[in-house]
Every structure is written in C-alpha cells, then in structure tokens.
Amino acid sequence: MAGGRPHRGDDVSAPHEQTTFSDLGKVLVIIPTYNESENIEGIVGRVRAATPGVDILVADDNSPDGTGALADKLAAADPHVQVLHRKGKEGLGAAYLAGFHWGIDRGYDILVEMDADGSHQPEQLPRLLEAVRDADLVLGSRWVPGGGIVNWPASRKFLSRGGSTYSRIMLGLDLRDITGGFRAFRKETLLGIDMDSVASQGYCFQVDLAWRAARRGYRIVEVPITFIERERGNSKMSRTIVAEALWRVTAWGAGRQVDRLRRTTPDEPRKGDTPTGTPSTAAAPSTPAAGTASGTGATAAADTPFAAPSGPAKDGGKSTAAGSGNTPDA
C-alpha cells in the first residue's frame, strides 16, 4: 500500500498465504449486481487472484448499464465465472437467495456473500474461508478488534454501529456486526434456516439470516475486515432500506419478548392443584436444565475470530447448544 489512505485492492490487514481451500469442498462467491459496470471486471479479477480455487456467480438484476453483458464476457473467458441473469431489480436479499439456491443445486459446499463495488476486499476472503473450517457461519466484522471502516462519514458509522447495537439488544445476539454483508455460509446452515420464508432485504436481510442461524444453534464466528467505501458508482443505501430494518427488527424483538414471557409465566392454578405454599411431593431439580446457561463472548486478538457463544460441538453441522441462552429456541 502506498502512502496515504487505503485504496481498493490494498489489504490493510495482515497478509495470508494463498491456498486453494480444496479441503472445504466447492466454494462459490456470489456477487449481486445492479449497474456495476465500472466495478465488476475489477472485483472478479481480484477474487480470482486472491482465491484461485473458488468459483464466482454474478447475479445480475438486468442492469441497464450493461453489467450483465460484461459479466458474460468474463464468464466466456474463465470457466470459474458464471452469470445468473435475473428479470429485474428485485433487491439484494432476493438476489442472494437466488444465488444460494443456484449454488446448492449445483453441489457447492461453501457459499459466500460479497459486494460488487469492492467495499468487501477480496484479499480478505481467505480469512473467512479459514474460519469457516470450524464454523457454520462466518461474519466479516467491522466492529471487532482489527476491523474497521475507511472513507465513511461519522453519520454513516453511527448508523451502521447503531443498527448493529439495536439489533443485538432487541434480538439478544452476542454479535458485533450483524448488518455486514461479507459472509461465508456452510450449505447445511442455509438449508437449515428455511430460506424460502425470508422476505427481508438490505441491512435487514443480513440481520434476518444471522438471527435465524443463531436461533437454530449454529456456530457463528466473526473475523475482522476493513470495509472501504466505494469510489465508483452509486451506493444502493436508501431510507427505505433503513426503515425496513428498523420496523422488522423491532417486530422480531417484540415477538421474542412475548415468546419469553409465555415460556416463563406460570399457568393459572386449576381446581385440585396443590395450593400455594403447600409442599409438593416432587422434589425440585437441583441443577439447571440443559441449554439454559448464558455466557459472554471472549475477547480475541486482532486476527482471531470472535465466536458467538453458541455451543461449538456439532451434530451434522449444527451445534448442540441453542445459542447463548439469550435467544429463543426455533
């Protein structure tokens, strides 16, 4: 990296040795596009250079600027690149879901989300793939030690961090960056979270998937990344996306609290039940029920993944504990 501020293509984190990650099985990087003609060739080239053994799926929403046609040219020249042409602009969440189904139907084992504009640095993709060896879902995190953001105004940082904090509180998640979109999923995780019922988009889509995975007890870890704001093209962020995230997360959080109250409120005594204050013949359990213990995430070094405190033991790709005890069961 030359002197001055980081630019796209500068890996501002510790370098990683190049590896094909063949032990993970088939890896697919899904890149949704809409009017990304200025960025698509560069981002595809960087992914191929950083992780030569992975495949790329460009999911284009019929971009009027010709992004889809450019992607077709890249695919014609490289068998590791494929293009999914969609009929129109249907949103980020819909594009990713289509990409997930496309990849799973073709036998991919690891599926990665990545932005087309270079904000997610392909040079940091190896650290997500390294972490997914021992996880069901890996989040590239801007808010753990070693992570960061470049070229964002203070207002945008406040919105992003505030959104993650609000979601953590409402949903009871021990995750620092729940709204980020640089992620690696195991196929089994996606199959286990009922993708077909997901209707959210944008920031909210990312919150939705992470929450579903946490509720079902999948092991989630966070690794530090450096997010660099796009230098070309227009941001897809809008007030509509922010508003959707706010009302959906609020509704999910309210539902979570209602569910907790239902499970902790004792039933009304019925005729013939043991009166209050009269000892019952059954002894109370002396130990807490399995899965009720809560915990806190440990602080890791800059290059150490953060693990959400769900049980690390797996059974068929799923952890045996249902999260930290703060999230409701599925």
mmCIF file of C-alpha atoms in Angstrom:
data_model
loop_
_atom_site.group_PDB
_atom_site.id
_atom_site.type_symbol
_atom_site.label_atom_id
_atom_site.label_comp_id
_atom_site.label_asym_id
_atom_site.label_seq_id
_atom_site.Cartn_x
_atom_site.Cartn_y
_atom_site.Cartn_z
ATOM 1 C CA MET A 1 0.000 0.000 0.000
ATOM 2 C CA ALA A 2 1.431 3.379 -0.984
ATOM 3 C CA GLY A 3 1.496 6.299 1.407
ATOM 4 C CA GLY A 4 -1.812 7.975 2.219
ATOM 5 C CA ARG A 5 -5.230 6.487 2.722
ATOM 6 C CA PRO A 6 -6.011 2.894 1.698
ATOM 7 C CA HIS A 7 -7.482 2.317 -1.741
ATOM 8 C CA ARG A 8 -9.368 -0.537 -3.265
ATOM 9 C CA GLY A 9 -7.079 -3.533 -3.620
ATOM 10 C CA ASP A 10 -4.916 -2.584 -0.633
ATOM 11 C CA ASP A 11 -5.258 -5.309 2.008
ATOM 12 C CA VAL A 12 -4.882 -3.235 5.163
ATOM 13 C CA SER A 13 -4.884 -6.345 7.352
ATOM 14 C CA ALA A 14 -2.218 -8.967 7.958
ATOM 15 C CA PRO A 15 -1.360 -10.947 4.795
ATOM 16 C CA HIS A 16 -2.483 -14.544 4.333
ATOM 17 C CA GLU A 17 -0.696 -17.278 2.433
ATOM 18 C CA GLN A 18 -2.538 -18.184 -0.734
ATOM 19 C CA THR A 19 -4.353 -21.508 -0.627
ATOM 20 C CA THR A 20 -6.976 -23.195 -2.759
ATOM 21 C CA PHE A 21 -9.133 -24.254 0.241
ATOM 22 C CA SER A 22 -9.801 -27.534 -1.536
ATOM 23 C CA ASP A 23 -10.469 -29.210 1.824
ATOM 24 C CA LEU A 24 -13.672 -27.149 2.119
ATOM 25 C CA GLY A 25 -15.200 -28.696 -0.979
ATOM 26 C CA LYS A 26 -16.704 -26.480 -3.665
ATOM 27 C CA VAL A 27 -16.713 -22.760 -2.808
ATOM 28 C CA LEU A 28 -18.957 -20.220 -4.563
ATOM 29 C CA VAL A 29 -18.662 -16.434 -4.187
ATOM 30 C CA ILE A 30 -21.990 -14.763 -5.004
ATOM 31 C CA ILE A 31 -21.763 -11.164 -6.241
ATOM 32 C CA PRO A 32 -25.133 -9.431 -6.796
ATOM 33 C CA THR A 33 -25.024 -6.591 -9.313
ATOM 34 C CA TYR A 34 -27.177 -3.723 -10.455
ATOM 35 C CA ASN A 35 -25.430 -1.041 -12.530
ATOM 36 C CA GLU A 36 -21.918 -2.112 -11.527
ATOM 37 C CA SER A 37 -20.288 -1.918 -14.969
ATOM 38 C CA GLU A 38 -17.481 0.229 -13.541
ATOM 39 C CA ASN A 39 -16.625 -2.338 -10.890
ATOM 40 C CA ILE A 40 -17.493 -5.865 -11.999
ATOM 41 C CA GLU A 41 -14.381 -6.677 -14.041
ATOM 42 C CA GLY A 42 -12.055 -5.462 -11.305
ATOM 43 C CA ILE A 43 -13.810 -7.283 -8.476
ATOM 44 C CA VAL A 44 -13.971 -10.579 -10.381
ATOM 45 C CA GLY A 45 -10.272 -10.348 -11.201
ATOM 46 C CA ARG A 46 -9.372 -9.663 -7.580
ATOM 47 C CA VAL A 47 -11.415 -12.600 -6.295
ATOM 48 C CA ARG A 48 -9.766 -14.925 -8.799
ATOM 49 C CA ALA A 49 -6.307 -13.663 -7.800
ATOM 50 C CA ALA A 50 -6.932 -13.908 -4.051
ATOM 51 C CA THR A 51 -8.645 -17.321 -4.111
ATOM 52 C CA PRO A 52 -7.831 -19.148 -7.359
ATOM 53 C CA GLY A 53 -9.727 -22.307 -6.436
ATOM 54 C CA VAL A 54 -13.153 -20.743 -5.890
ATOM 55 C CA ASP A 55 -15.951 -20.108 -8.372
ATOM 56 C CA ILE A 56 -17.855 -16.846 -8.840
ATOM 57 C CA LEU A 57 -21.536 -16.300 -9.593
ATOM 58 C CA VAL A 58 -22.519 -12.827 -10.786
ATOM 59 C CA ALA A 59 -26.244 -12.428 -10.042
ATOM 60 C CA ASP A 60 -27.298 -9.506 -12.222
ATOM 61 C CA ASP A 61 -30.702 -7.830 -11.914
ATOM 62 C CA ASN A 62 -30.947 -6.860 -15.609
ATOM 63 C CA SER A 63 -28.682 -3.840 -15.146
ATOM 64 C CA PRO A 64 -29.430 -1.144 -17.748
ATOM 65 C CA ASP A 65 -25.753 -0.118 -17.815
ATOM 66 C CA GLY A 66 -24.662 -3.426 -19.367
ATOM 67 C CA THR A 67 -23.200 -5.098 -16.279
ATOM 68 C CA GLY A 68 -24.741 -8.428 -17.283
ATOM 69 C CA ALA A 69 -23.154 -8.343 -20.735
ATOM 70 C CA LEU A 70 -19.747 -7.555 -19.231
ATOM 71 C CA ALA A 71 -20.164 -10.456 -16.823
ATOM 72 C CA ASP A 72 -20.983 -12.752 -19.755
ATOM 73 C CA LYS A 73 -17.674 -11.797 -21.397
ATOM 74 C CA LEU A 74 -15.809 -12.598 -18.184
ATOM 75 C CA ALA A 75 -17.593 -15.950 -17.952
ATOM 76 C CA ALA A 76 -16.752 -16.790 -21.568
ATOM 77 C CA ALA A 77 -13.069 -16.279 -20.811
ATOM 78 C CA ASP A 78 -12.966 -18.049 -17.432
ATOM 79 C CA PRO A 79 -14.751 -21.312 -16.531
ATOM 80 C CA HIS A 80 -14.666 -20.298 -12.850
ATOM 81 C CA VAL A 81 -17.092 -17.424 -13.557
ATOM 82 C CA GLN A 82 -20.832 -17.926 -14.067
ATOM 83 C CA VAL A 83 -23.667 -15.434 -14.580
ATOM 84 C CA LEU A 84 -27.242 -15.607 -13.306
ATOM 85 C CA HIS A 85 -29.435 -13.211 -15.287
ATOM 86 C CA ARG A 86 -32.497 -12.122 -13.327
ATOM 87 C CA LYS A 87 -35.529 -10.437 -14.850
ATOM 88 C CA GLY A 88 -35.287 -7.140 -12.978
ATOM 89 C CA LYS A 89 -34.294 -5.248 -9.868
ATOM 90 C CA GLU A 90 -35.787 -7.300 -7.041
ATOM 91 C CA GLY A 91 -33.451 -6.371 -4.206
ATOM 92 C CA LEU A 92 -30.255 -7.583 -2.583
ATOM 93 C CA GLY A 93 -31.915 -10.260 -0.481
ATOM 94 C CA ALA A 94 -33.729 -11.810 -3.438
ATOM 95 C CA ALA A 95 -30.501 -11.843 -5.462
ATOM 96 C CA TYR A 96 -28.604 -13.639 -2.712
ATOM 97 C CA LEU A 97 -31.384 -16.170 -2.178
ATOM 98 C CA ALA A 98 -31.406 -16.936 -5.895
ATOM 99 C CA GLY A 99 -27.633 -17.329 -5.772
ATOM 100 C CA PHE A 100 -27.806 -19.626 -2.749
ATOM 101 C CA HIS A 101 -30.325 -21.888 -4.469
ATOM 102 C CA TRP A 102 -28.275 -21.868 -7.678
ATOM 103 C CA GLY A 103 -25.146 -22.903 -5.797
ATOM 104 C CA ILE A 104 -26.749 -25.541 -3.585
ATOM 105 C CA ASP A 105 -28.458 -27.116 -6.607
ATOM 106 C CA ARG A 106 -25.009 -27.471 -8.211
ATOM 107 C CA GLY A 107 -23.306 -29.053 -5.234
ATOM 108 C CA TYR A 108 -21.435 -26.139 -3.647
ATOM 109 C CA ASP A 109 -20.436 -26.640 -0.016
ATOM 110 C CA ILE A 110 -19.485 -23.075 0.998
ATOM 111 C CA LEU A 111 -21.396 -20.022 -0.248
ATOM 112 C CA VAL A 112 -20.008 -16.517 0.210
ATOM 113 C CA GLU A 113 -21.734 -13.129 0.075
ATOM 114 C CA MET A 114 -19.665 -10.264 -1.355
ATOM 115 C CA ASP A 115 -20.478 -6.770 -2.638
ATOM 116 C CA ALA A 116 -19.658 -5.889 -6.238
ATOM 117 C CA ASP A 117 -18.188 -2.462 -5.525
ATOM 118 C CA GLY A 118 -15.000 -3.598 -3.768
ATOM 119 C CA SER A 119 -16.084 -2.450 -0.318
ATOM 120 C CA HIS A 120 -15.524 -6.055 0.731
ATOM 121 C CA GLN A 121 -11.895 -6.669 -0.111
ATOM 122 C CA PRO A 122 -11.346 -9.971 -1.944
ATOM 123 C CA GLU A 123 -7.854 -10.048 -0.444
ATOM 124 C CA GLN A 124 -9.523 -10.672 2.929
ATOM 125 C CA LEU A 125 -11.699 -13.528 1.670
ATOM 126 C CA PRO A 126 -9.113 -16.169 2.720
ATOM 127 C CA ARG A 127 -9.612 -15.320 6.383
ATOM 128 C CA LEU A 128 -13.360 -16.013 6.108
ATOM 129 C CA LEU A 129 -12.658 -19.340 4.421
ATOM 130 C CA GLU A 130 -10.086 -20.254 7.058
ATOM 131 C CA ALA A 131 -12.614 -19.525 9.813
ATOM 132 C CA VAL A 132 -15.472 -21.475 8.229
ATOM 133 C CA ARG A 133 -13.495 -24.674 8.710
ATOM 134 C CA ASP A 134 -14.625 -24.559 12.360
ATOM 135 C CA ALA A 135 -17.898 -22.655 11.997
ATOM 136 C CA ASP A 136 -21.294 -22.824 10.354
ATOM 137 C CA LEU A 137 -21.445 -19.110 9.521
ATOM 138 C CA VAL A 138 -18.606 -16.575 9.394
ATOM 139 C CA LEU A 139 -19.260 -12.835 9.534
ATOM 140 C CA GLY A 140 -16.706 -10.352 8.255
ATOM 141 C CA SER A 141 -16.854 -7.790 11.050
ATOM 142 C CA ARG A 142 -16.010 -4.100 11.017
ATOM 143 C CA TRP A 143 -16.562 -3.755 14.758
ATOM 144 C CA VAL A 144 -14.236 -6.345 16.319
ATOM 145 C CA PRO A 145 -10.589 -5.511 17.147
ATOM 146 C CA GLY A 146 -8.635 -5.438 13.903
ATOM 147 C CA GLY A 147 -11.671 -4.476 11.829
ATOM 148 C CA GLY A 148 -12.515 -1.020 10.575
ATOM 149 C CA ILE A 149 -14.051 1.301 8.003
ATOM 150 C CA VAL A 150 -12.338 3.652 5.561
ATOM 151 C CA ASN A 151 -13.862 6.738 3.911
ATOM 152 C CA TRP A 152 -17.161 6.795 5.812
ATOM 153 C CA PRO A 153 -18.504 9.994 7.388
ATOM 154 C CA ALA A 154 -19.256 9.922 11.104
ATOM 155 C CA SER A 155 -23.005 9.850 10.390
ATOM 156 C CA ARG A 156 -22.722 6.624 8.358
ATOM 157 C CA LYS A 157 -20.574 4.971 11.034
ATOM 158 C CA PHE A 158 -23.147 5.949 13.653
ATOM 159 C CA LEU A 159 -25.961 4.463 11.560
ATOM 160 C CA SER A 160 -24.121 1.181 10.982
ATOM 161 C CA ARG A 161 -22.881 0.674 14.507
ATOM 162 C CA GLY A 162 -26.161 1.874 15.970
ATOM 163 C CA GLY A 163 -28.078 -0.563 13.779
ATOM 164 C CA SER A 164 -25.916 -3.467 14.912
ATOM 165 C CA THR A 165 -26.231 -2.470 18.566
ATOM 166 C CA TYR A 166 -30.008 -2.059 18.353
ATOM 167 C CA SER A 167 -30.358 -5.445 16.661
ATOM 168 C CA ARG A 168 -28.147 -7.111 19.273
ATOM 169 C CA ILE A 169 -30.264 -5.719 22.107
ATOM 170 C CA MET A 170 -33.640 -6.455 20.531
ATOM 171 C CA LEU A 171 -32.722 -9.972 19.415
ATOM 172 C CA GLY A 172 -30.372 -10.974 22.235
ATOM 173 C CA LEU A 173 -27.418 -11.697 19.949
ATOM 174 C CA ASP A 174 -23.773 -11.613 21.028
ATOM 175 C CA LEU A 175 -22.544 -10.409 17.629
ATOM 176 C CA ARG A 176 -20.703 -7.130 16.991
ATOM 177 C CA ASP A 177 -21.520 -6.662 13.304
ATOM 178 C CA ILE A 178 -24.894 -8.134 12.433
ATOM 179 C CA THR A 179 -25.607 -5.838 9.457
ATOM 180 C CA GLY A 180 -22.450 -6.524 7.437
ATOM 181 C CA GLY A 181 -22.698 -8.385 4.138
ATOM 182 C CA PHE A 182 -19.306 -10.123 3.777
ATOM 183 C CA ARG A 183 -20.118 -13.663 4.944
ATOM 184 C CA ALA A 184 -19.376 -17.339 4.413
ATOM 185 C CA PHE A 185 -22.098 -19.941 4.947
ATOM 186 C CA ARG A 186 -21.933 -23.685 5.057
ATOM 187 C CA LYS A 187 -24.520 -25.261 2.786
ATOM 188 C CA GLU A 188 -26.068 -27.056 5.758
ATOM 189 C CA THR A 189 -26.624 -23.744 7.534
ATOM 190 C CA LEU A 190 -28.554 -22.268 4.624
ATOM 191 C CA LEU A 191 -30.631 -25.416 4.270
ATOM 192 C CA GLY A 192 -31.446 -25.327 7.975
ATOM 193 C CA ILE A 193 -32.731 -21.746 8.259
ATOM 194 C CA ASP A 194 -35.762 -22.005 5.956
ATOM 195 C CA MET A 195 -34.500 -19.666 3.239
ATOM 196 C CA ASP A 196 -37.765 -19.825 1.342
ATOM 197 C CA SER A 197 -39.564 -17.905 4.102
ATOM 198 C CA VAL A 198 -37.097 -14.973 4.060
ATOM 199 C CA ALA A 199 -38.737 -11.794 2.742
ATOM 200 C CA SER A 200 -36.401 -9.087 4.076
ATOM 201 C CA GLN A 201 -33.935 -7.018 2.035
ATOM 202 C CA GLY A 202 -30.841 -4.843 2.507
ATOM 203 C CA TYR A 203 -29.467 -4.474 6.036
ATOM 204 C CA CYS A 204 -32.476 -6.342 7.330
ATOM 205 C CA PHE A 205 -31.720 -9.364 5.162
ATOM 206 C CA GLN A 206 -28.329 -9.743 6.829
ATOM 207 C CA VAL A 207 -29.856 -9.417 10.306
ATOM 208 C CA ASP A 208 -32.531 -11.951 9.392
ATOM 209 C CA LEU A 209 -30.099 -14.664 8.270
ATOM 210 C CA ALA A 210 -27.780 -14.239 11.263
ATOM 211 C CA TRP A 211 -30.694 -14.343 13.700
ATOM 212 C CA ARG A 212 -32.132 -17.473 12.090
ATOM 213 C CA ALA A 213 -28.750 -19.194 12.320
ATOM 214 C CA ALA A 214 -28.287 -18.186 15.968
ATOM 215 C CA ARG A 215 -31.777 -19.324 16.970
ATOM 216 C CA ARG A 216 -31.135 -22.747 15.486
ATOM 217 C CA GLY A 217 -27.887 -23.153 17.389
ATOM 218 C CA TYR A 218 -25.413 -22.846 14.522
ATOM 219 C CA ARG A 219 -21.892 -21.788 15.433
ATOM 220 C CA ILE A 220 -21.237 -18.207 14.286
ATOM 221 C CA VAL A 221 -17.822 -16.543 14.373
ATOM 222 C CA GLU A 222 -16.697 -13.038 13.413
ATOM 223 C CA VAL A 223 -13.384 -12.200 11.772
ATOM 224 C CA PRO A 224 -12.033 -8.658 11.379
ATOM 225 C CA ILE A 225 -12.295 -6.993 7.975
ATOM 226 C CA THR A 226 -11.639 -3.487 6.698
ATOM 227 C CA PHE A 227 -14.578 -2.039 4.789
ATOM 228 C CA ILE A 228 -13.620 0.587 2.184
ATOM 229 C CA GLU A 229 -16.395 2.789 0.829
ATOM 230 C CA ARG A 230 -16.943 2.564 -2.919
ATOM 231 C CA GLU A 231 -15.063 5.014 -5.130
ATOM 232 C CA ARG A 232 -17.067 4.391 -8.330
ATOM 233 C CA GLY A 233 -20.787 4.034 -8.954
ATOM 234 C CA ASN A 234 -23.695 4.873 -6.685
ATOM 235 C CA SER A 235 -24.467 3.446 -3.266
ATOM 236 C CA LYS A 236 -27.664 1.372 -3.019
ATOM 237 C CA MET A 237 -28.356 2.575 0.542
ATOM 238 C CA SER A 238 -31.720 4.305 0.937
ATOM 239 C CA ARG A 239 -34.149 5.482 3.598
ATOM 240 C CA THR A 240 -36.474 2.657 2.592
ATOM 241 C CA ILE A 241 -33.818 0.061 3.443
ATOM 242 C CA VAL A 242 -33.144 1.683 6.816
ATOM 243 C CA ALA A 243 -36.863 1.945 7.615
ATOM 244 C CA GLU A 244 -37.446 -1.706 6.721
ATOM 245 C CA ALA A 245 -34.633 -2.801 9.013
ATOM 246 C CA LEU A 246 -35.989 -0.701 11.883
ATOM 247 C CA TRP A 247 -39.556 -1.985 11.778
ATOM 248 C CA ARG A 248 -38.667 -5.613 11.092
ATOM 249 C CA VAL A 249 -36.066 -5.820 13.879
ATOM 250 C CA THR A 250 -38.452 -4.079 16.277
ATOM 251 C CA ALA A 251 -41.221 -6.547 15.403
ATOM 252 C CA TRP A 252 -38.895 -9.546 15.752
ATOM 253 C CA GLY A 253 -37.637 -8.245 19.088
ATOM 254 C CA ALA A 254 -41.170 -7.718 20.382
ATOM 255 C CA GLY A 255 -42.097 -11.232 19.311
ATOM 256 C CA ARG A 256 -39.034 -12.573 21.088
ATOM 257 C CA GLN A 257 -40.058 -10.893 24.337
ATOM 258 C CA VAL A 258 -43.618 -12.217 24.061
ATOM 259 C CA ASP A 259 -42.248 -15.706 23.481
ATOM 260 C CA ARG A 260 -40.011 -15.442 26.549
ATOM 261 C CA LEU A 261 -42.913 -14.266 28.700
ATOM 262 C CA ARG A 262 -45.078 -17.136 27.525
ATOM 263 C CA ARG A 263 -42.395 -19.617 28.481
ATOM 264 C CA THR A 264 -41.669 -18.089 31.900
ATOM 265 C CA THR A 265 -45.184 -17.141 33.095
ATOM 266 C CA PRO A 266 -46.672 -19.934 35.260
ATOM 267 C CA ASP A 267 -50.078 -21.307 34.343
ATOM 268 C CA GLU A 268 -53.103 -20.276 36.395
ATOM 269 C CA PRO A 269 -53.791 -22.828 39.174
ATOM 270 C CA ARG A 270 -56.586 -25.227 38.356
ATOM 271 C CA LYS A 271 -59.109 -26.820 40.711
ATOM 272 C CA GLY A 272 -57.477 -29.732 42.506
ATOM 273 C CA ASP A 273 -53.913 -28.406 42.077
ATOM 274 C CA THR A 274 -51.636 -28.197 45.111
ATOM 275 C CA PRO A 275 -52.419 -24.894 46.920
ATOM 276 C CA THR A 276 -49.742 -22.212 47.032
ATOM 277 C CA GLY A 277 -47.433 -22.734 49.987
ATOM 278 C CA THR A 278 -48.170 -26.464 50.319
ATOM 279 C CA PRO A 279 -45.072 -28.580 49.689
ATOM 280 C CA SER A 280 -45.286 -30.798 46.646
ATOM 281 C CA THR A 281 -44.283 -34.424 46.843
ATOM 282 C CA ALA A 282 -41.972 -33.991 43.827
ATOM 283 C CA ALA A 283 -38.523 -32.623 44.576
ATOM 284 C CA ALA A 284 -37.339 -29.569 42.667
ATOM 285 C CA PRO A 285 -34.455 -30.205 40.284
ATOM 286 C CA SER A 286 -31.079 -29.369 41.797
ATOM 287 C CA THR A 287 -29.377 -28.473 38.512
ATOM 288 C CA PRO A 288 -30.447 -26.129 35.704
ATOM 289 C CA ALA A 289 -31.900 -27.574 32.558
ATOM 290 C CA ALA A 290 -29.530 -28.098 29.659
ATOM 291 C CA GLY A 291 -29.221 -25.140 27.323
ATOM 292 C CA THR A 292 -30.261 -22.501 29.863
ATOM 293 C CA ALA A 293 -26.798 -21.345 30.872
ATOM 294 C CA SER A 294 -25.790 -17.997 29.452
ATOM 295 C CA GLY A 295 -22.323 -16.787 28.597
ATOM 296 C CA THR A 296 -20.376 -13.893 27.146
ATOM 297 C CA GLY A 297 -18.149 -13.765 24.107
ATOM 298 C CA ALA A 298 -14.429 -13.829 24.773
ATOM 299 C CA THR A 299 -12.212 -11.019 23.562
ATOM 300 C CA ALA A 300 -9.909 -12.177 20.783
ATOM 301 C CA ALA A 301 -6.761 -10.790 19.228
ATOM 302 C CA ALA A 302 -6.997 -8.808 16.007
ATOM 303 C CA ASP A 303 -6.666 -11.857 13.728
ATOM 304 C CA THR A 304 -8.661 -14.227 15.940
ATOM 305 C CA PRO A 305 -12.292 -14.932 15.018
ATOM 306 C CA PHE A 306 -14.936 -13.877 17.507
ATOM 307 C CA ALA A 307 -17.308 -16.718 18.296
ATOM 308 C CA ALA A 308 -20.886 -16.180 19.280
ATOM 309 C CA PRO A 309 -21.363 -18.195 22.467
ATOM 310 C CA SER A 310 -23.320 -20.993 20.918
ATOM 311 C CA GLY A 311 -22.061 -24.485 21.619
ATOM 312 C CA PRO A 312 -19.126 -25.417 19.368
ATOM 313 C CA ALA A 313 -19.946 -29.123 19.379
ATOM 314 C CA LYS A 314 -21.634 -30.156 16.147
ATOM 315 C CA ASP A 315 -24.006 -32.880 15.094
ATOM 316 C CA GLY A 316 -24.449 -32.947 11.356
ATOM 317 C CA GLY A 317 -23.137 -29.381 11.003
ATOM 318 C CA LYS A 318 -25.280 -27.989 13.802
ATOM 319 C CA SER A 319 -24.123 -27.086 17.282
ATOM 320 C CA THR A 320 -25.716 -28.970 20.125
ATOM 321 C CA ALA A 321 -26.460 -25.852 22.183
ATOM 322 C CA ALA A 322 -29.109 -23.340 21.136
ATOM 323 C CA GLY A 323 -27.092 -20.131 21.303
ATOM 324 C CA SER A 324 -26.080 -18.257 24.413
ATOM 325 C CA GLY A 325 -29.293 -18.845 26.302
ATOM 326 C CA ASN A 326 -30.445 -15.314 25.457
ATOM 327 C CA THR A 327 -32.097 -16.284 22.173
ATOM 328 C CA PRO A 328 -35.303 -18.348 21.970
ATOM 329 C CA ASP A 329 -35.317 -21.842 20.518
ATOM 330 C CA ALA A 330 -36.575 -22.285 16.978
#
